[in-house]
Coordinates of C-alpha atoms and ligand atoms in Angstrom, one line a residue:
X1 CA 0.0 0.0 0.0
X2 CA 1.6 3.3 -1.4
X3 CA 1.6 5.9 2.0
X4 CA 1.2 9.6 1.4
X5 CA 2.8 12.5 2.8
X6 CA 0.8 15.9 2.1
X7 CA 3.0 19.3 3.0
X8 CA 1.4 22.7 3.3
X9 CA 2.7 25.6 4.2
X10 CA 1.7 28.0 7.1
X11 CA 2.1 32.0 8.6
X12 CA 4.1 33.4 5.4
X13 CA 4.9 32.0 2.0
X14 CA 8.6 31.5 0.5
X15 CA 9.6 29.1 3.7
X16 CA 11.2 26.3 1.9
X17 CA 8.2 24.5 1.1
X18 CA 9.5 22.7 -1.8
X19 CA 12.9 22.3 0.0
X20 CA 11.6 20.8 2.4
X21 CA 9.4 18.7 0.9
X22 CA 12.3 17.6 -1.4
X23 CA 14.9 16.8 1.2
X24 CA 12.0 14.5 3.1
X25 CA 11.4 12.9 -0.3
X26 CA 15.4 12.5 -0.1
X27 CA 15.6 11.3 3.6
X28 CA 13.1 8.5 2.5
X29 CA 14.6 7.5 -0.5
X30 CA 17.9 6.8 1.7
X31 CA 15.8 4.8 3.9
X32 CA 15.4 2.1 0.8
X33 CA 11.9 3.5 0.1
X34 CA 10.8 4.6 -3.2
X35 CA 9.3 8.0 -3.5
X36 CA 7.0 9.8 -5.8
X37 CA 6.9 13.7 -5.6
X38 CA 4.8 16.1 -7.0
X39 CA 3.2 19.7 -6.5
X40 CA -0.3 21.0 -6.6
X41 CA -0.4 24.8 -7.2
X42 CA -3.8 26.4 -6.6
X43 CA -3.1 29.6 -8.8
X44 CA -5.5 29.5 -12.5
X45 CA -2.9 29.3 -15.5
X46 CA -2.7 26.2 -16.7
X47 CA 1.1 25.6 -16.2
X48 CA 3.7 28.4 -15.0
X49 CA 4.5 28.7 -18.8
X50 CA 3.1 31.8 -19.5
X51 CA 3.9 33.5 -16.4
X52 CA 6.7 36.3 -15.9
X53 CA 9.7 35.1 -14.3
X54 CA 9.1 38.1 -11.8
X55 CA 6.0 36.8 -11.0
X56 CA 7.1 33.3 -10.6
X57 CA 10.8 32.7 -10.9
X58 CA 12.4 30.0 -13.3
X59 CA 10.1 27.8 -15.3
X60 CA 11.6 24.1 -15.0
X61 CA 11.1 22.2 -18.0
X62 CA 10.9 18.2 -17.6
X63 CA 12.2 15.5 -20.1
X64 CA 8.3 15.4 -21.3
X65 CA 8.1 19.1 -22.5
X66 CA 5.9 19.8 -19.3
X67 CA 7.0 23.6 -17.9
X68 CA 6.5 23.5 -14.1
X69 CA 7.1 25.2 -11.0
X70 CA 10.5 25.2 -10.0
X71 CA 10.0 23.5 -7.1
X72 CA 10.1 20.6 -9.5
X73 CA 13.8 21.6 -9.8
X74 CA 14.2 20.7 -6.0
X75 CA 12.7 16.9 -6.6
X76 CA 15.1 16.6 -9.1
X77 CA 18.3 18.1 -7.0
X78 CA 17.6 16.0 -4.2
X79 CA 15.4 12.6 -5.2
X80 CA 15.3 10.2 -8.0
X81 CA 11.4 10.6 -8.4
X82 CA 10.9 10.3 -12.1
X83 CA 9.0 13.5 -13.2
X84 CA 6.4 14.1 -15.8
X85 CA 3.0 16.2 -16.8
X86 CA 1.5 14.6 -13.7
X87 CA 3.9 15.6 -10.8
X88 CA 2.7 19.7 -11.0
X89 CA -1.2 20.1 -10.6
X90 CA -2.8 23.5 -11.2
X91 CA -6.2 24.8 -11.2
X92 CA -6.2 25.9 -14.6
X93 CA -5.5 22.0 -15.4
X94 CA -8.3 20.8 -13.2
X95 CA -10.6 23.1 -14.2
X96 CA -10.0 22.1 -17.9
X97 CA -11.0 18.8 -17.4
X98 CA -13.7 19.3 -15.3
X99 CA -15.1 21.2 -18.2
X100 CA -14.0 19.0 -20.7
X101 CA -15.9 16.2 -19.2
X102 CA -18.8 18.3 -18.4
X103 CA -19.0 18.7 -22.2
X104 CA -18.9 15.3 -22.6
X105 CA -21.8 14.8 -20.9
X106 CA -19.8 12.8 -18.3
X107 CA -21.4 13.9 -15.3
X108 CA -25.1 12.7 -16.4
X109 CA -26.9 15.4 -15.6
X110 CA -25.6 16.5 -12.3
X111 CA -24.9 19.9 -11.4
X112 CA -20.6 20.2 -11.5
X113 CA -20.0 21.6 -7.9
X114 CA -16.3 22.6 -6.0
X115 CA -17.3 19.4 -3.7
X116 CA -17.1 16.7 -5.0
X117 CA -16.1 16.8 -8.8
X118 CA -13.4 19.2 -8.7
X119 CA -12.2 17.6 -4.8
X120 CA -12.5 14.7 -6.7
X121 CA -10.4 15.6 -9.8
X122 CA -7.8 16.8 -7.5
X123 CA -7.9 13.7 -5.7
X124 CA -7.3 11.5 -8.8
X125 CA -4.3 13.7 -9.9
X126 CA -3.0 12.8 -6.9
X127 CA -3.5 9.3 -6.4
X128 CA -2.5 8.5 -10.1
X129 CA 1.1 8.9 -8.3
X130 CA 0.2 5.7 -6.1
X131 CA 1.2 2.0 -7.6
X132 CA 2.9 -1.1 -6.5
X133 CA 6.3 -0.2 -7.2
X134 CA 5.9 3.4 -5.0
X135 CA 6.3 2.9 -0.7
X136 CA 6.1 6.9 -0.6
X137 CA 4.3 9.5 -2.5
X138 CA 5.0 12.8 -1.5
X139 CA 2.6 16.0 -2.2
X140 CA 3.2 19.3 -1.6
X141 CA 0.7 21.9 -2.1
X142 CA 1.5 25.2 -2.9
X143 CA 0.6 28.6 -1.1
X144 CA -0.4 29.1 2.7
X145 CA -3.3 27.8 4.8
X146 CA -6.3 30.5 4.4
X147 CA -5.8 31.5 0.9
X148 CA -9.2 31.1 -1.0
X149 CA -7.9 29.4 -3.9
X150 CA -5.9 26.8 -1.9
X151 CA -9.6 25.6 -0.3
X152 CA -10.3 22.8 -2.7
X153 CA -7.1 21.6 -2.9
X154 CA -7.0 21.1 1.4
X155 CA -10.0 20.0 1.0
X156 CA -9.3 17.4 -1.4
X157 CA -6.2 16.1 0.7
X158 CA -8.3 16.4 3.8
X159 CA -10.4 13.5 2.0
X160 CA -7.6 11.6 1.1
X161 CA -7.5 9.4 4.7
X162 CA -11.1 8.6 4.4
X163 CA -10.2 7.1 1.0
X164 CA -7.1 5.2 1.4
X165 CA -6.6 4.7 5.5
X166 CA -6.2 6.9 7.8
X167 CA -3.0 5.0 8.5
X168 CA -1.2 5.6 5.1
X169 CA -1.4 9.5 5.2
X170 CA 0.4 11.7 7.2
X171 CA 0.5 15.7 7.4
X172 CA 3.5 17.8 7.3
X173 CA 2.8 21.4 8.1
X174 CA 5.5 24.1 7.7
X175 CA 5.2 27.2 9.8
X176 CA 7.3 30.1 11.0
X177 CA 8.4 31.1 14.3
X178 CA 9.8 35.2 14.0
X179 CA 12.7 36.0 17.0
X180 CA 10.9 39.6 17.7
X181 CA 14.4 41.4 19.0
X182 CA 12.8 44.0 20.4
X183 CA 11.0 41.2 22.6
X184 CA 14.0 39.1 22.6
X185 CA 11.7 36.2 22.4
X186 CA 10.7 33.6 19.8
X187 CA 7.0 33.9 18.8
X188 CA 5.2 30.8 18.6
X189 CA 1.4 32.6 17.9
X190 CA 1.7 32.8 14.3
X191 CA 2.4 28.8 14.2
X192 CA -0.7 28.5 17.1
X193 CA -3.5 30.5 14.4
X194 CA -2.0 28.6 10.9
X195 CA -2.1 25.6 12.7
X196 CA -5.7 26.8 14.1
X197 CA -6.8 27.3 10.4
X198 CA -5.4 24.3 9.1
X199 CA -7.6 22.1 11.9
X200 CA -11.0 24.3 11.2
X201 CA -10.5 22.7 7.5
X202 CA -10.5 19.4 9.2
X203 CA -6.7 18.7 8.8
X204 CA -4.8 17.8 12.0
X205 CA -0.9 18.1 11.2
X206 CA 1.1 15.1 12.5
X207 CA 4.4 17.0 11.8
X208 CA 5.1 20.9 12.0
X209 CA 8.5 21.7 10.5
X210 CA 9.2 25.2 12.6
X211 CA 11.7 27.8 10.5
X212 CA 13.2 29.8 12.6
X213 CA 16.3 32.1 12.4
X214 CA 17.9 31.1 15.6
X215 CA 16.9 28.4 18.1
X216 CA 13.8 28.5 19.7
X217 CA 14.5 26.2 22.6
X218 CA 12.7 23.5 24.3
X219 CA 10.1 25.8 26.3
X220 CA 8.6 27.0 22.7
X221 CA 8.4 23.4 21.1
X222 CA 6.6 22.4 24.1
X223 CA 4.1 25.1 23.7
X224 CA 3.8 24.4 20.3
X225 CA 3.2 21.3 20.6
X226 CA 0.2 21.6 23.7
X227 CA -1.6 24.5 21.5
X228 CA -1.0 22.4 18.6
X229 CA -2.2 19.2 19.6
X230 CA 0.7 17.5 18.2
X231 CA 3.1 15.3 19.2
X232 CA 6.6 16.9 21.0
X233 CA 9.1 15.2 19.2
X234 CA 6.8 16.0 16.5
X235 CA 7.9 19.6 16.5
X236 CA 11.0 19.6 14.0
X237 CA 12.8 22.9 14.5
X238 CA 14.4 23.9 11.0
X239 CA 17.2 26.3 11.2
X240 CA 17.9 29.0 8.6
X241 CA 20.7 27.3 6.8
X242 CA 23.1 30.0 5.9
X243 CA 26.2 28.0 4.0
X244 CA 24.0 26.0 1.6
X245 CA 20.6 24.8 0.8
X246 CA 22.0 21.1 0.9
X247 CA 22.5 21.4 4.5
X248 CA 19.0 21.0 5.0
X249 CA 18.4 17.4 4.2
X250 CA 21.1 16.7 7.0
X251 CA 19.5 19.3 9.7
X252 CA 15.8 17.3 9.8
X253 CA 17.6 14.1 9.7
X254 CA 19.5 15.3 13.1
X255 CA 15.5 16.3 14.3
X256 CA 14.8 12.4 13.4
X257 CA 12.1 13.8 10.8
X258 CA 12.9 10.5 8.9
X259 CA 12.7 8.3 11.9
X260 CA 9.1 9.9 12.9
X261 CA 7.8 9.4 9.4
X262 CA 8.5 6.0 9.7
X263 CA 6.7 5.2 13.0
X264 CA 3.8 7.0 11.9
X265 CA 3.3 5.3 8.8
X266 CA 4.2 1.5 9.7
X267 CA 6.7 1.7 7.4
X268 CA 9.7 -1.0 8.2
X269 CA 12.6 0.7 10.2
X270 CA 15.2 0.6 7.7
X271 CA 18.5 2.0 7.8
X272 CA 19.2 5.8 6.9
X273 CA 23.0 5.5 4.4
X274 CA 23.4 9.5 3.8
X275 CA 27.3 9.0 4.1
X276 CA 27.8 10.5 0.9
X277 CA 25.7 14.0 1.0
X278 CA 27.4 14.2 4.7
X279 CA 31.2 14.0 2.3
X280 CA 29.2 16.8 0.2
X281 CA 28.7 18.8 3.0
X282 CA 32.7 18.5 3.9
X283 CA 33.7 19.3 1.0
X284 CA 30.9 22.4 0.6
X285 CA 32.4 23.8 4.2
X286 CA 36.1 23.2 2.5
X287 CA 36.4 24.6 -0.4
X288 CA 40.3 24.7 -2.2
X289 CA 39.8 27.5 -4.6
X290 CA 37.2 30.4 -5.4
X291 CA 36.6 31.9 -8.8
X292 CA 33.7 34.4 -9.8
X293 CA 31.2 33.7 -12.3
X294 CA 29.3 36.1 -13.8
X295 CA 25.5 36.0 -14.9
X296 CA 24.3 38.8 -17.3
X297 CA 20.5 38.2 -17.5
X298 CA 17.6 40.5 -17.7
X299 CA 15.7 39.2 -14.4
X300 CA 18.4 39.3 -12.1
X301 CA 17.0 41.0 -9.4
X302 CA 14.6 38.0 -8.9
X303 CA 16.4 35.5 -6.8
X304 CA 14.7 32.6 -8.2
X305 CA 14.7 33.7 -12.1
X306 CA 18.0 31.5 -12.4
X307 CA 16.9 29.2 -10.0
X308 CA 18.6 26.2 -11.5
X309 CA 21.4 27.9 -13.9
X310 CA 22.8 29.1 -10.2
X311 CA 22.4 26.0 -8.8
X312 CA 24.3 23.8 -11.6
X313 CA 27.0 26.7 -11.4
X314 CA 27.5 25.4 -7.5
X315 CA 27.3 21.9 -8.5
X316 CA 30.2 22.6 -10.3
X317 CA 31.8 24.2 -7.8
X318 CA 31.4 21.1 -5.5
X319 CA 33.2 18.7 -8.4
X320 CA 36.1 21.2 -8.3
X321 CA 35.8 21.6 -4.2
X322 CA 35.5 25.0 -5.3
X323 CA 33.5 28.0 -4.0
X324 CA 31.8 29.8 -6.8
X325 CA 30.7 33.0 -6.3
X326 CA 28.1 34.6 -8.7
X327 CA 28.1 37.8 -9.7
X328 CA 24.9 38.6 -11.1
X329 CA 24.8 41.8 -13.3
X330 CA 21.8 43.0 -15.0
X331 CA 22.0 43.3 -18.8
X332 CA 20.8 46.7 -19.4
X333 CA 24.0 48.0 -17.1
X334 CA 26.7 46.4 -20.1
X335 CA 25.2 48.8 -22.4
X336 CA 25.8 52.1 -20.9
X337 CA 28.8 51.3 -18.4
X338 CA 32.8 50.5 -19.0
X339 CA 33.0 47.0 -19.2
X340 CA 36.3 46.4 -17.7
X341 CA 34.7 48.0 -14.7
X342 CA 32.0 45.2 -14.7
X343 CA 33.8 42.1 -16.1
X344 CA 37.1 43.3 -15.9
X345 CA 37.8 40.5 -12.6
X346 CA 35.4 37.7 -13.4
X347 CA 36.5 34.2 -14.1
X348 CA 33.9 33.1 -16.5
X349 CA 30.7 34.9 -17.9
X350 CA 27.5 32.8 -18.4
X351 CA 24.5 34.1 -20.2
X352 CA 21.3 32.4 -19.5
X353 CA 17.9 32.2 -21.4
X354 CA 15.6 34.9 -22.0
X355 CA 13.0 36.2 -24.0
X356 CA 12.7 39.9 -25.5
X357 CA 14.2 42.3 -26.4
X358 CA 15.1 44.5 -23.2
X359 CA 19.3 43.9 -22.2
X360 CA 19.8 42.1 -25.8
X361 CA 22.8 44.9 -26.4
X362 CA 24.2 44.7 -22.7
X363 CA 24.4 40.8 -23.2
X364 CA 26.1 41.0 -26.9
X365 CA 28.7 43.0 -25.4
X366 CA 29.3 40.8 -22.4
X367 CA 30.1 37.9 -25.4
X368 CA 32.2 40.2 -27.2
X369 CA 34.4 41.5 -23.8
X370 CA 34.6 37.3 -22.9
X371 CA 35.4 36.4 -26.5
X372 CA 37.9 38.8 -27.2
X373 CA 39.8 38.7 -24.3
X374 CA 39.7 34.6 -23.5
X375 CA 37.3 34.3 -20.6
X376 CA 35.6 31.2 -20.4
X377 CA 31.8 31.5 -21.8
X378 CA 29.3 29.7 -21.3
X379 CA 25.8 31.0 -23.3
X380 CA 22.5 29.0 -23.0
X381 CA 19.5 29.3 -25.2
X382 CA 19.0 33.0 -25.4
X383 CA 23.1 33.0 -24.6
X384 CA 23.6 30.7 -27.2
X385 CA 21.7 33.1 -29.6
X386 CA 23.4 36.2 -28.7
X387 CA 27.1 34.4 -29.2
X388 CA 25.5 34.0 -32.7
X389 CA 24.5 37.1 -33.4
X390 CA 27.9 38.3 -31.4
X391 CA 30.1 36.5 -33.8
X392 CA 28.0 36.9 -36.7
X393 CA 28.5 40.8 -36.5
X394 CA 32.2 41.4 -35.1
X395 CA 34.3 38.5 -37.0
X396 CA 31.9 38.2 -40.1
X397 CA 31.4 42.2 -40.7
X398 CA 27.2 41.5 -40.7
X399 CA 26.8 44.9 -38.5
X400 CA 22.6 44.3 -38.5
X401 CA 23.1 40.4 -37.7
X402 CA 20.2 39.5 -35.1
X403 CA 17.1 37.4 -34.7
X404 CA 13.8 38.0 -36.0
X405 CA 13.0 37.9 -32.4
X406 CA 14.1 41.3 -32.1
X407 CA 14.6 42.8 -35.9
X408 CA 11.7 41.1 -38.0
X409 CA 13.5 42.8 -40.8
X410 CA 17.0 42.5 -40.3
X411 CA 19.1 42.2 -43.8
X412 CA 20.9 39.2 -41.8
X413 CA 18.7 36.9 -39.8
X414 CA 21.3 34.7 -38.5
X415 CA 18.5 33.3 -35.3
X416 CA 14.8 33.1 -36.8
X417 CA 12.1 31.1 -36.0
X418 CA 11.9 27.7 -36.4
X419 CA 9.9 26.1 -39.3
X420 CA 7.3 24.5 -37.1
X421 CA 6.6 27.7 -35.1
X422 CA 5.9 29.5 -37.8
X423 CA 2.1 29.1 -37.9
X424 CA 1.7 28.7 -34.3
X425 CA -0.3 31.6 -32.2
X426 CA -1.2 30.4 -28.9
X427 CA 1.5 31.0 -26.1
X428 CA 0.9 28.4 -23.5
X429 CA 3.0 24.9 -23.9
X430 CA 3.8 25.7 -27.7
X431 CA 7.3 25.9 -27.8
X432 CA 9.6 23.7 -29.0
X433 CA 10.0 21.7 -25.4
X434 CA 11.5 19.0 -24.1
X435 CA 13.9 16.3 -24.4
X436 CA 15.8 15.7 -28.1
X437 CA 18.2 14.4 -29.0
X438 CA 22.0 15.7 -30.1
X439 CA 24.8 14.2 -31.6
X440 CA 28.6 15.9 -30.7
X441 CA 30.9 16.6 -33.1
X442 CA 34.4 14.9 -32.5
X443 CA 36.8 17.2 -30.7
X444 CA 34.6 19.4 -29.7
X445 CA 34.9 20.8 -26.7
X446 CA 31.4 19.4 -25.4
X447 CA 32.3 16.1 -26.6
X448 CA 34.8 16.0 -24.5
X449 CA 33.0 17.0 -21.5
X450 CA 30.0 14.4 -21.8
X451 CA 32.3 11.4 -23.2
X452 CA 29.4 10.3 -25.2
X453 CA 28.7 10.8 -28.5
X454 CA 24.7 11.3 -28.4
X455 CA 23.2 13.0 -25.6
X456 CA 19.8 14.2 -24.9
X457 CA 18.9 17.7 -23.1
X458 CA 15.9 19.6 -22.8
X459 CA 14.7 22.6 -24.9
X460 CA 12.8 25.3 -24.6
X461 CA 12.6 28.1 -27.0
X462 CA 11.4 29.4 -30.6
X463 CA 13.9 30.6 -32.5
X464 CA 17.1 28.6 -33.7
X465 CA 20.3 29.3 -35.3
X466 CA 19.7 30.2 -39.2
X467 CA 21.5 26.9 -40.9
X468 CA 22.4 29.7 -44.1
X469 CA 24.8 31.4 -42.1
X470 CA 26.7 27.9 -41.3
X471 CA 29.0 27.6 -43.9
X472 CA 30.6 31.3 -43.6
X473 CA 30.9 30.7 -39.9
X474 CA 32.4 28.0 -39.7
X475 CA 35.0 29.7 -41.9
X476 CA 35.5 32.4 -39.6
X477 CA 35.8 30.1 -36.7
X478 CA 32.2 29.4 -35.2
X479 CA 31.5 25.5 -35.2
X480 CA 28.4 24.3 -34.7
X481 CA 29.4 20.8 -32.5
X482 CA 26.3 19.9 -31.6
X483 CA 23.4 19.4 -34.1
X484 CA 20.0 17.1 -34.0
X485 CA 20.2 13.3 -35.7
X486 CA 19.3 14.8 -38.9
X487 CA 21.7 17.6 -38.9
X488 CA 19.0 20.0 -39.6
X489 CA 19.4 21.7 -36.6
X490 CA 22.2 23.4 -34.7
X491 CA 22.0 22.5 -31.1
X492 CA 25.9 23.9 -29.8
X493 CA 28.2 26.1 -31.0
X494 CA 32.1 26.5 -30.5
X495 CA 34.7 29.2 -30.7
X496 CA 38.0 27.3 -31.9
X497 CA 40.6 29.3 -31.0
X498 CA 39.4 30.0 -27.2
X499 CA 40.5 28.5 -23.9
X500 CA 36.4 28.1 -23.3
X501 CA 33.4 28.6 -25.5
X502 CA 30.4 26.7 -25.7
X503 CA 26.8 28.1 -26.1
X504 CA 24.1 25.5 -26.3
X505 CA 20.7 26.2 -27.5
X506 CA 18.8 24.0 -24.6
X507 CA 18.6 24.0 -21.2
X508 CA 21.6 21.9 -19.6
X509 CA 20.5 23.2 -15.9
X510 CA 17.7 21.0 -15.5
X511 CA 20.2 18.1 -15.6
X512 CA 22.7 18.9 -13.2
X513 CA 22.6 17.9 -9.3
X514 CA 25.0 18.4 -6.1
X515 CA 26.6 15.2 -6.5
X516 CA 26.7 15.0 -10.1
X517 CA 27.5 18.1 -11.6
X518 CA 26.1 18.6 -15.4
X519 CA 30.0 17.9 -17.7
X520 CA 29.1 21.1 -19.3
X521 CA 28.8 23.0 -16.5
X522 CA 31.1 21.2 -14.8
X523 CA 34.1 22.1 -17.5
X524 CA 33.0 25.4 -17.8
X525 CA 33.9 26.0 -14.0
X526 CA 36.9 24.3 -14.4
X527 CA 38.1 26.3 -17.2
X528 CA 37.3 29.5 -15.3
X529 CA 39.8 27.7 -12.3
X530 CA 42.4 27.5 -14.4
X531 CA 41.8 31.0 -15.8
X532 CA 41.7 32.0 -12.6
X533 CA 45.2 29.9 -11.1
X534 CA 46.6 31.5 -14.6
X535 CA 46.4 34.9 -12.8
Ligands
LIG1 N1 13.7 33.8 -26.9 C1 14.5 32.7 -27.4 C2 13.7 31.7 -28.2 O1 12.5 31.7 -28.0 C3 15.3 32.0 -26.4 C4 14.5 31.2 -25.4 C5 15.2 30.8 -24.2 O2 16.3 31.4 -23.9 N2 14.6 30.0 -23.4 O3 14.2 31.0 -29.0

């Protein structure tokens, strides 16, 4: 019988949620259990496709051309949960088959109501994650306790038990405790009313995960726990980790969160083997070596625009017991200021993907600086296009090169859209997405790095490198090393005669993780070390 964990989230949103929920989906897998994960996101659109990533952060693309919330990206860092369409639920995509069956006719006659046919679609998302080969499947739904469009969804997992047993579901809640300094004192209210809320929906929490900034002590736990009506050891303090996300697996498992879950679900007591993420966290608290990275994007403020592309840049760092520090500089600021001033120390320059035309200019100059002067680059989709456009116009003389993302009528469209997007209008879930194939060009410099001739990455864009303009860069120095099956089209391109070039047009940060750094990433830190030692 497949058990279910459900996490919400209590008091404030942005607590970890997803990290949370990832590193218990991670603590169970070490256990020997095998774990499903997925996320339910109350908001209306469809997927988080169409959404700004100021609104929303990174959109994380999975191998089935599904865009998701990046909590996704979490699952994937820290479990071996396979991921597809089903593992992010929104309302937009219950609501759309509630409809579409209504349409059908399959509700024979009955008036379509919140309770029970859309509880009852979410309810079916969810269990589809249950079969014989899962022990665990983990669910964590998005938002706080007490926002309206969150109801059906708690009140869909409040159902759950009466469905499947009671004794196969357990609740994780997540709340805050604030340190008020002019108090001097840990606040446990806030946790006392979410927890309040979540038990006037019918939900009593087996598990509250506590952030807190410093140490609450005993006293508050055992308040907690009495106004709570939970369990004391069932009061898991999580500490603001300040050195690295990946402490946080390690943190619950020193609560016993893993040992708890187990007793409450009946699961066997197996034996927790982390001995390898603990020889991560050595070698995260020891680094040998530092270099600087810079990311020029156009969302940079956002902390979680780049969620993953920041993440696979520390990866990296760990393979090379390296510290990597990011400098993140906004695009717009390349254009108007002295270059030298703003690249002038960095190791490596990465530019991620992007859409629009806003910090275009300020990004084709970062390539240009980094080309010209030997600094290990590293451009992905939108990165990969403005190398192309870069090259295109400063070694082949084609001043107006650009895409017909940005200059429909540009005399020299060396990025334009691809064939099949050509006719396509609707935005949602219609770009080219996914996992395809690639096959590396001998010698290349991304040939070396995966050691594999065929590899498979995951896309996401519209526009690709204009296959006319191949012949006169390769020429001039440009190769594309990377191409699909058919050799139609260009999926990497190199700069021969540079220490490190490589711009790819997919997404190689959805396929890196803390103990096994992405090879492209991977290199690409390494070449900025020896940059760096070259100094
Ligand atoms: N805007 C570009 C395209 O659609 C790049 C997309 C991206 O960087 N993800 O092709």
């Amino acid at each position: 019988m497949t058990k279910h964990i459900f996490v919400t989230g209590g008091v404030v949103s942005s607590l970890g949620k997803g990290l949370t929920s990832a590193s218990v989906g991670l603590l169970q897998e070490r256990r020997g259990f095998s774990v499903r994960m997925q996320k339910l996101d109350p908001y209306i659109n469809v997927d988080p496709g169409t959404m700004s990533p100021y609104q929303h952060g990174e959109v994380y693309v999975l191998d089935d051309g599904s865009e998701t919330d990046l909590d996704l990206g979490h699952y994937e860092r820290f479990t071996k949960s396979p991921l597809s369409r089903k593992s992010n639920t929104t309302t937009g995509r219950i609501y759309s088959s509630v409809i579409e069956k209504e349409r059908k006719g399959e509700y024979l006659g009955a008036t379509v109501q919140v309770v029970p046919h859309v509880t009852n679609e979410i309810k079916a998302s969810i269990l589809k994650l249950a079969a014989d080969d899962v022990d665990v499947v983990i669910t964590e739904l998005g938002g706080t306790v007490g926002d309206i469009e969150g109801l059906p969804f708690m009140e869909a997992i409040r159902q759950i038990p009466l469905d499947v047993g009671k004794e196969n579901c357990l609740f994780i809640h997540l709340t805050l405790v604030p340190y008020l300094k002019a108090a001097r004192e840990a606040k446990t209210k806030p946790t006392q009313h979410s927890v309040g809320q979540l038990r006037q929906i019918g939900i009593q929490p087996d598990i509250l995960v506590v952030r807190t900034e410093r140490a609450m002590g005993r006293e508050n736990a055992e308040k907690i726990a009495l106004f709570c009506n939970v369990e004391k050891e069932a009061v898991i303090e999580e500490i603001d980790k300040t050195l690295s996300i990946y402490e946080v697996p390690l943190g619950l498992a020193e609560n016993k969160i893993d040992e708890l879950i187990i007793k409450k679900l009946g699961l066997p007591r197996t034996e927790l083997k982390i001995d390898d993420w603990k020889d991560l966290m050595h070698r995260i608290r020891n680094p040998q070596h530092e270099v600087t990275i810079a990311v020029v994007g156009k969302y940079i403020e956002h902390r979680d625009a780049y969620k993953s592309i920041y993440e696979s840049l520390t990866h990296a760092g760990f393979a090379h017991s390296t510290r990597v520090l990011i400098k993140r500089i906004e695009a717009e600021e390349c254009e108007a200021e002295d270059l030298d001033q703003l690249l002038g120390n960095v190791d490596g320059l990465l530019v991620p993907g992007g859409f629009g035309y806003r910090g275009i200019e300020g990004k084709i100059k970062a390539v240009q600086y980094a080309r010209e002067r030997g600094i290990p680059y590293f451009g992905i989709c939108l990165g990969m296009q403005c190398a192309v456009i870069e090259y295109a116009r400063n070694v082949l003389g084609l001043k107006e090169a650009n895409s017909t993302e940005f200059a429909v009528d540009t005399p020299d469209p060396v990025i334009c859209l691809l064939e099949e997007q050509k006719t396509i209008t609707d935005k949602g879930g219609t770009m080219r997405l996914g996992a395809q194939p690639c096959i590396l060009q001998e010698e290349s410099k991304s040939r070396q790095a995966y050691g594999e001739q065929e590899i498979s990455e995951r896309h996401r864009h519209r526009f690709e490198f204009n296959p006319a303009y191949k012949e006169r860069l390769i020429e001039s120095g440009m190769h594309p090393t990377g191409t699909s099956p058919n050799g139609n089209l260009v999926e990497i391109v190199e700069v021969a005669d540079h220490p490190w070039f490589v711009a790819v047009q997919y997404h190689p940060e959805f396929k890196s993780n803390p103990l096994d750094s992405h090879p492209l990433f991977r290199d690409f830190v390494g070449a900025a070390l020896k940059k760096h030692q070259g100094k």
